[in-house]
Tab-separated table of C-alpha atoms and ligand atoms in Angstrom:
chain	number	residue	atom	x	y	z
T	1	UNK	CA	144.718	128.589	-35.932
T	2	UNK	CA	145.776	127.136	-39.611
T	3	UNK	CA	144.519	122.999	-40.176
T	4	UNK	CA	145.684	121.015	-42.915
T	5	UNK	CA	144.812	117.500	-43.927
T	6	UNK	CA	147.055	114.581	-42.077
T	7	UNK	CA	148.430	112.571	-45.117
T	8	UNK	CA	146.320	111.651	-47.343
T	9	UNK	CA	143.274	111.554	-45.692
T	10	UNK	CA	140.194	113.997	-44.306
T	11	UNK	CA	141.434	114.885	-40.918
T	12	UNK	CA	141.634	118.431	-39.986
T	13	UNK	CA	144.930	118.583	-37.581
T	14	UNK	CA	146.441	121.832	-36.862
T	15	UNK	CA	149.156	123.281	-38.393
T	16	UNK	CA	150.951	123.598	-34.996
T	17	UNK	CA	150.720	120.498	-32.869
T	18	UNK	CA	151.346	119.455	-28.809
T	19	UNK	CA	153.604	117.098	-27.181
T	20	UNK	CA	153.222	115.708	-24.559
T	21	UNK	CA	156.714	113.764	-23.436
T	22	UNK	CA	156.754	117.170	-21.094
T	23	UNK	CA	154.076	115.231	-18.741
T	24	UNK	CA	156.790	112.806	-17.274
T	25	UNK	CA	159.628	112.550	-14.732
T	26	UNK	CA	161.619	112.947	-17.275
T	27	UNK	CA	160.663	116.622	-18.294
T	28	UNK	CA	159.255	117.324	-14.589
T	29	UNK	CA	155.680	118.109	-15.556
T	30	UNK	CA	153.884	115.298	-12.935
T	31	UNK	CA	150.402	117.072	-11.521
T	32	UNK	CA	147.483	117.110	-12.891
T	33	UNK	CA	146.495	120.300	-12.647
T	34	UNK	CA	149.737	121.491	-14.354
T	35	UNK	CA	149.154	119.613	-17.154
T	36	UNK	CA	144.863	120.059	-17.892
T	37	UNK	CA	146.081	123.770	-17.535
T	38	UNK	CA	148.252	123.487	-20.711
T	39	UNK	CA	146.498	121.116	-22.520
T	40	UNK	CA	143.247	123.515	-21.942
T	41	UNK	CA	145.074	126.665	-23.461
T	42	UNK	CA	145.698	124.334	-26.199
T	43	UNK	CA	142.348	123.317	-27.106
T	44	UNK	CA	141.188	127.157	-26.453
T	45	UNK	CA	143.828	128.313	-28.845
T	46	UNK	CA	142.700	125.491	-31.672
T	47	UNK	CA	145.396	123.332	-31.151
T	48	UNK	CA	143.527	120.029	-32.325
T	49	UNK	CA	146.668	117.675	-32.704
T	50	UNK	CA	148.456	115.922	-29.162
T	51	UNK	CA	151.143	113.771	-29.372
T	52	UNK	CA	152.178	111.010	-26.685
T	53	UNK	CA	153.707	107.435	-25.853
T	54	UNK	CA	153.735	104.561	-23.837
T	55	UNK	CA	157.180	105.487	-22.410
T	56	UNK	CA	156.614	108.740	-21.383
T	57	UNK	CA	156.608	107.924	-17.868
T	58	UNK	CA	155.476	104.743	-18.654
T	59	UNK	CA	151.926	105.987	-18.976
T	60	UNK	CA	151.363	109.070	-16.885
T	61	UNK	CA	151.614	110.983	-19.856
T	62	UNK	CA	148.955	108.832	-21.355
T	63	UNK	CA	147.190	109.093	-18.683
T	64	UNK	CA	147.342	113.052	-17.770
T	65	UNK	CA	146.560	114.130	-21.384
T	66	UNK	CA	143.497	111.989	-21.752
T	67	UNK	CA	141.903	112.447	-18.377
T	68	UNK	CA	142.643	116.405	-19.388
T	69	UNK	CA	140.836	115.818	-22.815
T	70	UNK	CA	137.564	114.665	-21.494
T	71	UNK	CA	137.671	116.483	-18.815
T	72	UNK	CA	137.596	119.805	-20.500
T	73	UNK	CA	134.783	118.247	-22.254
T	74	UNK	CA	136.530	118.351	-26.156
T	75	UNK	CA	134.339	116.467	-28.671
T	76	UNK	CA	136.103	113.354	-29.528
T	77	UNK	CA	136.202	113.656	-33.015
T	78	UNK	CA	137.865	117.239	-32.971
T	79	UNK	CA	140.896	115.786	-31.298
T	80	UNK	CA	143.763	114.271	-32.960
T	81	UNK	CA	145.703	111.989	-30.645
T	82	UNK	CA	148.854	110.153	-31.849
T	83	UNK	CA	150.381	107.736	-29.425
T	84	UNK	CA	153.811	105.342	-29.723
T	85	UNK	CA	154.587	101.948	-29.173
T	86	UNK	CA	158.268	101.334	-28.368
T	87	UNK	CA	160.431	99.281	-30.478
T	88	UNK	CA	160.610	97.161	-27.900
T	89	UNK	CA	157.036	96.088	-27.566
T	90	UNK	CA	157.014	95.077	-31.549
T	91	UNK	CA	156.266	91.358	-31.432
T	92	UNK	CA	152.647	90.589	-31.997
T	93	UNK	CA	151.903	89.356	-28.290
T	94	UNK	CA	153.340	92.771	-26.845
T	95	UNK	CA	151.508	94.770	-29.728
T	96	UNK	CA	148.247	93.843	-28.827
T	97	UNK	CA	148.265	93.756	-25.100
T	98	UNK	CA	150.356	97.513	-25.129
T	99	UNK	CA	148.014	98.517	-27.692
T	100	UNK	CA	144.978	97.522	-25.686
T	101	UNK	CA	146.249	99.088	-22.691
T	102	UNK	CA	147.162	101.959	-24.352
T	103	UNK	CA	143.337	102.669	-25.477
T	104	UNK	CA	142.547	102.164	-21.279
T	105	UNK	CA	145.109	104.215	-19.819
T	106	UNK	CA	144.417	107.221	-22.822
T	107	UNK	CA	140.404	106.687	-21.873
T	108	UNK	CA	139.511	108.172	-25.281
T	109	UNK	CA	137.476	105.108	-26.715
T	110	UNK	CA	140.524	104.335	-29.540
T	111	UNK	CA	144.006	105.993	-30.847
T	112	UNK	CA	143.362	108.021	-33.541
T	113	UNK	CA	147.069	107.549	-34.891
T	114	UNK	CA	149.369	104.853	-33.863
T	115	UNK	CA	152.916	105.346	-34.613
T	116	UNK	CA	156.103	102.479	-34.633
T	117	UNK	CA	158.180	104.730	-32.222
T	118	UNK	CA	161.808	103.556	-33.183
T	119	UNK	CA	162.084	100.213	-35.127
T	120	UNK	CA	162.928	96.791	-32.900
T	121	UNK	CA	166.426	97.349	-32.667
T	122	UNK	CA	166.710	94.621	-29.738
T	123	UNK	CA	164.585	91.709	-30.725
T	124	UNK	CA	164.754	91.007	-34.429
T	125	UNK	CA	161.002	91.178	-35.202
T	126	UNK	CA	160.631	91.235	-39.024
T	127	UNK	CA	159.459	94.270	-40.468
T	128	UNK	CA	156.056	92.110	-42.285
T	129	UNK	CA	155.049	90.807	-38.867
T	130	UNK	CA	154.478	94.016	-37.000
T	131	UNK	CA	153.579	95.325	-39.816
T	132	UNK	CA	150.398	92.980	-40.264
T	133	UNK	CA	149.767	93.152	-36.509
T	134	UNK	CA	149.423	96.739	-36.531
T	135	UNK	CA	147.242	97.098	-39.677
T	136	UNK	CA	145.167	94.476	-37.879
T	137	UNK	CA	144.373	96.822	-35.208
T	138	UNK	CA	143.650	99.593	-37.744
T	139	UNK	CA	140.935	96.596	-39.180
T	140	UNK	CA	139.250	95.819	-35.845
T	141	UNK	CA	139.066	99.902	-34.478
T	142	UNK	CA	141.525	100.379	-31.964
T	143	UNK	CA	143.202	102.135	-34.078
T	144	UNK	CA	142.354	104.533	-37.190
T	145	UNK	CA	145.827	105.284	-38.512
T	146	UNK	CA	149.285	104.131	-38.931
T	147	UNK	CA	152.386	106.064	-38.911
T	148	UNK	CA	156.207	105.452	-37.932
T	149	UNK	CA	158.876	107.532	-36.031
T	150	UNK	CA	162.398	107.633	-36.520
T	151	UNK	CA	162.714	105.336	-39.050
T	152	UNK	CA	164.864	104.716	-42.200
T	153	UNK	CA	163.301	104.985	-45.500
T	154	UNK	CA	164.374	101.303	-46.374
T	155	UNK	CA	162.767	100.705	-43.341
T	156	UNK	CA	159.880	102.786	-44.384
T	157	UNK	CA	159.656	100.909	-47.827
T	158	UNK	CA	159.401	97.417	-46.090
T	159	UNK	CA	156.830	98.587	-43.750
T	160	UNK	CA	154.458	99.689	-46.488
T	161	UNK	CA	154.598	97.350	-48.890
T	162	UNK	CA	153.987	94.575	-45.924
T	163	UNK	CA	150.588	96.503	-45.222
T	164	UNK	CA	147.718	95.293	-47.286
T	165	UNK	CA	144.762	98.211	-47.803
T	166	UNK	CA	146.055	100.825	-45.086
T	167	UNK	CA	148.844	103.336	-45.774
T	168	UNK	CA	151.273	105.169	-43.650
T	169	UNK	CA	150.276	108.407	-43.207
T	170	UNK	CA	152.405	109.755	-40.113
T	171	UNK	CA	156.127	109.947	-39.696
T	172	UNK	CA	157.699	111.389	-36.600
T	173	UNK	CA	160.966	112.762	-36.672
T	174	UNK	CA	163.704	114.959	-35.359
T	175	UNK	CA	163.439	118.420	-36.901
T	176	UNK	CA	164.714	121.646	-36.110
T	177	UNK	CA	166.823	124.334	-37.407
T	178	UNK	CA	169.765	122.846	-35.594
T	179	UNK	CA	169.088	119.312	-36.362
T	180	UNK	CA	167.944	119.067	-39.787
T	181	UNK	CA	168.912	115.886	-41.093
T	182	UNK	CA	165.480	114.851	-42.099
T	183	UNK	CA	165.929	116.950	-45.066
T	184	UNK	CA	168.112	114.830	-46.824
T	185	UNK	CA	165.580	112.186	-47.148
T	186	UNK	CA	162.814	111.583	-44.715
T	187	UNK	CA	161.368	115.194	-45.875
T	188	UNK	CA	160.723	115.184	-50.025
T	189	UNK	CA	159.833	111.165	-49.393
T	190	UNK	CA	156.794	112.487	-47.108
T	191	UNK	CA	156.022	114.940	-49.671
T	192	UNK	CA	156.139	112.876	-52.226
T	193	UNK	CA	153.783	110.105	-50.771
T	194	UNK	CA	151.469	112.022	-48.846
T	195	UNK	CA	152.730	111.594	-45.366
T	196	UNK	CA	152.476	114.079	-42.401
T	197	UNK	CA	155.569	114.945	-40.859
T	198	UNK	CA	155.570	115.210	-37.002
T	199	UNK	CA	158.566	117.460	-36.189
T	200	UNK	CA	159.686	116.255	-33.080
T	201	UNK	CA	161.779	118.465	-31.341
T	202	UNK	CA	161.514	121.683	-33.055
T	203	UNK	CA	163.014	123.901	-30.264
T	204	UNK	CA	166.020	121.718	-30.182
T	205	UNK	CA	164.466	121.480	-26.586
T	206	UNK	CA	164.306	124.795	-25.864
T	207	UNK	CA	167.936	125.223	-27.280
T	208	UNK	CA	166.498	127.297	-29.866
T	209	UNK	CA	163.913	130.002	-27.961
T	210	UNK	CA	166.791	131.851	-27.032
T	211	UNK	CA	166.588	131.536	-22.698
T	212	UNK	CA	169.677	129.621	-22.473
T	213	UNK	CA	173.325	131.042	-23.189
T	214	UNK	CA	176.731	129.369	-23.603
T	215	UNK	CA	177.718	131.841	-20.265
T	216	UNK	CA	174.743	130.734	-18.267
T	217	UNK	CA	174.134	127.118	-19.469
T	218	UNK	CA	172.311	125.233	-16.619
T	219	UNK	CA	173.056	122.219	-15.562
T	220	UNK	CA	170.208	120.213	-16.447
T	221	UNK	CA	168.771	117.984	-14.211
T	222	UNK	CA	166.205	116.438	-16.602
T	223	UNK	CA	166.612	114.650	-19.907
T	224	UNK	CA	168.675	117.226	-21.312
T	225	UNK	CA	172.245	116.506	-18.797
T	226	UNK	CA	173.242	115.239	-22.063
T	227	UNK	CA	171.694	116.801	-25.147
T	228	UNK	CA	173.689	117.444	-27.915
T	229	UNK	CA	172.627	120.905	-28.455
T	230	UNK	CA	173.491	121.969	-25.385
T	231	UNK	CA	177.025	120.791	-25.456
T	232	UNK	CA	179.328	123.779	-25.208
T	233	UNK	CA	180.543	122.466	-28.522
T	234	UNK	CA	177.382	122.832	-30.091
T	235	UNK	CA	175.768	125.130	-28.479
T	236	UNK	CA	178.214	128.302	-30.116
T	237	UNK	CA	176.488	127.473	-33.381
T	238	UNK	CA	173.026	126.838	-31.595
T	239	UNK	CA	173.986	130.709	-30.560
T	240	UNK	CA	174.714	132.345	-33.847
T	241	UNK	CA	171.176	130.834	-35.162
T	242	UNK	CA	169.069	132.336	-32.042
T	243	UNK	CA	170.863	135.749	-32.834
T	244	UNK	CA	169.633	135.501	-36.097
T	245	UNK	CA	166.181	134.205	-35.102
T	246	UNK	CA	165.996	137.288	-32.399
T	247	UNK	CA	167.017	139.959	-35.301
T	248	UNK	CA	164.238	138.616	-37.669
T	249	UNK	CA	161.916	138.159	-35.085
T	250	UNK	CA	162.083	141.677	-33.949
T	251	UNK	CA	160.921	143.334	-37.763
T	252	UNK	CA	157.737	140.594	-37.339
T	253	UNK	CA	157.241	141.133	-33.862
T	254	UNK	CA	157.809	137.780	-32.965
T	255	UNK	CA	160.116	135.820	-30.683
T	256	UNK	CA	162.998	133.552	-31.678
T	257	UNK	CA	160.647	130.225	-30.815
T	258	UNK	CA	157.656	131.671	-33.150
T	259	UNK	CA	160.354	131.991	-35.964
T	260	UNK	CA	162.365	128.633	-35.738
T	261	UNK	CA	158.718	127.070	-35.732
T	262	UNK	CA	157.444	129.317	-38.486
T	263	UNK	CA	160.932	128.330	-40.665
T	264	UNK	CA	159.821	124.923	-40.266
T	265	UNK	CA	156.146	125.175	-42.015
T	266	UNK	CA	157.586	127.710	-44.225
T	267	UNK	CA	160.086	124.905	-45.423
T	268	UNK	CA	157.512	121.988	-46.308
T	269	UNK	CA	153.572	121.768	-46.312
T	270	UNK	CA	154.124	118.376	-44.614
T	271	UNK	CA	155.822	119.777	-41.438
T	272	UNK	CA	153.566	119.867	-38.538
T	273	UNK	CA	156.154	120.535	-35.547
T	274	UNK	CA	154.480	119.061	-32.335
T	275	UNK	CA	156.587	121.667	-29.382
T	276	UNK	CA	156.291	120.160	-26.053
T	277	UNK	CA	154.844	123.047	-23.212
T	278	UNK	CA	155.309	122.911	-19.445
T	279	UNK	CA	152.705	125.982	-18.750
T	280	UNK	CA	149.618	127.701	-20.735
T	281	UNK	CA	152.122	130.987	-21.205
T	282	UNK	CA	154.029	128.762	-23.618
T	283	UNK	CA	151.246	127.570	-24.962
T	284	UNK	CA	150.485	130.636	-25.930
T	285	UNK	CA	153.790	131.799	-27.823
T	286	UNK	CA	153.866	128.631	-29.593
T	287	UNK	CA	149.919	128.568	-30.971
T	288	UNK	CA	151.134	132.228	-32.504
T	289	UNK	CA	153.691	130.712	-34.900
T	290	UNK	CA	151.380	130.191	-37.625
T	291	UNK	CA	148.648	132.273	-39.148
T	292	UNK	CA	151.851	134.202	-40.682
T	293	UNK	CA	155.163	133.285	-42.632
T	294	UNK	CA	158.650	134.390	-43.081
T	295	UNK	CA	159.201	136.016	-46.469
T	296	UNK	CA	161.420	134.377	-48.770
T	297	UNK	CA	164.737	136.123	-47.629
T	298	UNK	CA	164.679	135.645	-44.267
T	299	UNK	CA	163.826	132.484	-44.851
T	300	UNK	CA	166.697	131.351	-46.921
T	301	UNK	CA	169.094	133.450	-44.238
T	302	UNK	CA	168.047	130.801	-41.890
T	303	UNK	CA	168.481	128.171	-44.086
T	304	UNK	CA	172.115	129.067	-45.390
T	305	UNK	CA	173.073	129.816	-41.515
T	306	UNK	CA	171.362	126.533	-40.146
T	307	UNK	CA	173.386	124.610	-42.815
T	308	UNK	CA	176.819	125.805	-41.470
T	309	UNK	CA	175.739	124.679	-37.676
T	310	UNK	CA	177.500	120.751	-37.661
T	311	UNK	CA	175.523	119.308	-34.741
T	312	UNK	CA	178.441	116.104	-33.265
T	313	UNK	CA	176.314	113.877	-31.174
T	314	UNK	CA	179.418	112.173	-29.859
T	315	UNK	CA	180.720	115.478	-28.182
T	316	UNK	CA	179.935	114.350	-24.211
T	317	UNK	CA	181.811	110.858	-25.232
T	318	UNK	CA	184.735	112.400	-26.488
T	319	UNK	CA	185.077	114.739	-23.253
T	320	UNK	CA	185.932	111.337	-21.435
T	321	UNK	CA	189.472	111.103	-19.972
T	322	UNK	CA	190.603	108.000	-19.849
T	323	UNK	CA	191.810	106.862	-16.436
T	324	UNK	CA	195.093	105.504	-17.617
T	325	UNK	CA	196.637	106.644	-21.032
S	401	NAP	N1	159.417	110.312	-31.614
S	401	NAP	C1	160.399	110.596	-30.802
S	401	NAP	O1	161.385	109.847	-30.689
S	401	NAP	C2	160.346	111.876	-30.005
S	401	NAP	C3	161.506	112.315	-29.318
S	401	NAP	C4	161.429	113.514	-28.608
S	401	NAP	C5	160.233	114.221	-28.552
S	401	NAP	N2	159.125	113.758	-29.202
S	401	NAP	C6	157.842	114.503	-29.145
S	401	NAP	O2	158.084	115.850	-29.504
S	401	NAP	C7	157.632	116.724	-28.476
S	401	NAP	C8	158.513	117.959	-28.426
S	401	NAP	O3	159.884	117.644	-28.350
S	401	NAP	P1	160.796	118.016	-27.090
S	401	NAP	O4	159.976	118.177	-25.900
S	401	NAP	O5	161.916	117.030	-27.073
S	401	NAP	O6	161.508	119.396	-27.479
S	401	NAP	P2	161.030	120.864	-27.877
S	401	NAP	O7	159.602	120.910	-28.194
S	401	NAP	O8	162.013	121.300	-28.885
S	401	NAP	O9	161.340	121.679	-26.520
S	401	NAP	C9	160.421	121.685	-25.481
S	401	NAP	C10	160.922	122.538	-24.335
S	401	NAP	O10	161.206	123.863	-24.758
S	401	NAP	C11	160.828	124.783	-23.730
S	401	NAP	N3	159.777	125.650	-24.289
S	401	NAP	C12	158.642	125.276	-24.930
S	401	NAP	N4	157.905	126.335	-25.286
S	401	NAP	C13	158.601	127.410	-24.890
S	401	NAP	C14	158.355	128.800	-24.988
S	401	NAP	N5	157.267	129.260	-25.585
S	401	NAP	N6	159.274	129.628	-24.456
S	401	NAP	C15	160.370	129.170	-23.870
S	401	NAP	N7	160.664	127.841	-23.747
S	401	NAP	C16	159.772	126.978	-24.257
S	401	NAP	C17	160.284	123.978	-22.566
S	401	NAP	O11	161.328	123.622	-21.638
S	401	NAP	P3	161.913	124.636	-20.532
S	401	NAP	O12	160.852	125.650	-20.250
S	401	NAP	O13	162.252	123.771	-19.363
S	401	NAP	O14	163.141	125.196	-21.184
S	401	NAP	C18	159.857	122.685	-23.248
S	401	NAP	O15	159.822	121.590	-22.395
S	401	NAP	C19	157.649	115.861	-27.202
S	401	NAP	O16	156.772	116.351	-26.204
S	401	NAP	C20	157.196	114.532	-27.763
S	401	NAP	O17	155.784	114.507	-27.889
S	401	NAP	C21	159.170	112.604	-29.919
């Protein structure tokens, strides 16, 4: 397994990460046993660096990957866990008691990263006060670092320059060869301050490991009824990038997933993608992404065809026939 350092401190995180979201209703991943057994080929493989949230099944995923953690016996401090507290639980009162539960419900002893997971859309909190209340956990131990997800870098700006001696040293974002809009700006700012980049995302949920065709779509039943990606609009383009992926994959030996992850840690030293796994055999494939990179060509053919795939994340609204014209 490669490590790098998470932003700009000591921490030795992998340079291929775990999520977690998969351990939920919404992905289908609900028994124990199912999850311990990918979370264990994981830690086997040196996979040091999990990723969760509150609302992932509104804390069985919590729940499933810390009971896993100690109960495979991992030393705590060789275990990066980054958690997420909704945009909706962003005024002070909700901070602290979601915070406080998260800590119970993860059973690890404290969060090792804590991370804004979308900004309070809903209620208005000002950036300064959440801000404060957040760092304040960082001062009293329940939490060791900060970091925010899918957030603007105004946003980004405000946040940081409310905090008062910690630093953001997370972000979480989408990022995959089909969706890659966190180049434009979320990207050289992490670079350029320091900040690990959780690439959420990075199969385009599966879109992208080459097991799904425009001919033999399914009709998903879980969260993805209504990705993008899979939109037959959107999916022709997802296409033309997995042929590619398969035709350089085949020269390395690899598969279409190890590639669109490798093209991703080829493309910044920030990127971390965190894949989500529903069994140890995926596990697997994903841990063998790194340790090896893309050469310069086929890296760039990638990157010129990924630019010409247009993503339009209004595609299932404009299907809609209106009743009377
Ligand atoms: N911050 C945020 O707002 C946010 C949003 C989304 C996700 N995330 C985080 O990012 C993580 C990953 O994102 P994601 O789950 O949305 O998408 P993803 O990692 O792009 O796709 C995951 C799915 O791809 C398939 N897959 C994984 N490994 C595979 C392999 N080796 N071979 C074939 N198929 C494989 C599995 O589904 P099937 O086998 O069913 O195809 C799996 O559930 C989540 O678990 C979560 O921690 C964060």
């Amino acid at each position: 397994m490669e490590y790098t350092n998470l932003g700009k401190t000591r921490e030795k995180v992998s340079r291929i990460g775990l999520g977690a979201w998969q351990f939920s209703e919404a992905w289908g991943v609900t028994e124990y046993m199912q999850a311990k057994s990918v979370v264990s080929k994981a830690v086997e493989l040196g996979i040091n660096f999990f990723d969760t949230a509150m609302v992932y099944g509104l804390g069985l995923s919590e729940d499933l990957l810390g009971r896993a953690l100690r109960e495979l016996g991992v030393r705590r401090d060789e275990v990066f866990v980054t958690t997420k507290i909704p945009g909706d639980f962003l005024n002070p009162l909700d901070v602290y008691r979601s915070v406080e539960k998260s800590v119970e419900v993860l059973g690890l002893g404290y969060i090792d990263g804590l991370l804004a997971h979308w900004p309070p859309c809903w209620h208005n909190v000002p950036t300064r006060v959440y801000a404060r209340a957040l760092e304040r956990l960082v001062d009293l131990g329940r939490v060791r670092y900060l970091g925010l997800s899918n957030f603007p870098i105004e946003l980004v700006e405000s946040f940081r320059s409310s905090l008062s001696k910690h630093d953001v040293e997370i972000f979480q974002v989408r990022y995959n060869l089909a969706e890659r809009w966190a180049d434009e700006e979320v990207v050289p700012y992490a670079e350029r301050h320091g900040i690990t980049i959780q690439a959420w995302s990075p199969l385009a949920k599966g879109a992208l490991t080459g097991k799904y065709t425009l001919e033999s779509l399914p009709k998903f039943t879980d969260v993805r009824a209504r990705e993008a990606v899979f939109h037959p609009e959107n999916f022709d383009g997802v296409w033309r990038l997995v042929q590619l992926l398969k035709s350089i994959g085949e020269r390395y030996g690899r598969t279409p997933a190890q590639v669109a992850l490798n093209w991703l840690i080829t493309a910044s030293p920030v990127v971390v993608p965190i894949p989500g796994a529903k069994a140890p055999e995926q596990v697997v494939e994903l841990a063998n992404s790194v340790g090896w990179r893309l050469s310069y060509s086929d890296w760039r053919a990638l990157d010129e065809l990924s630019r010409r795939v247009a993503i339009s994340y209004s595609a299932y609204y404009l299907d809609y026939k209106p009743q009377q014209v």
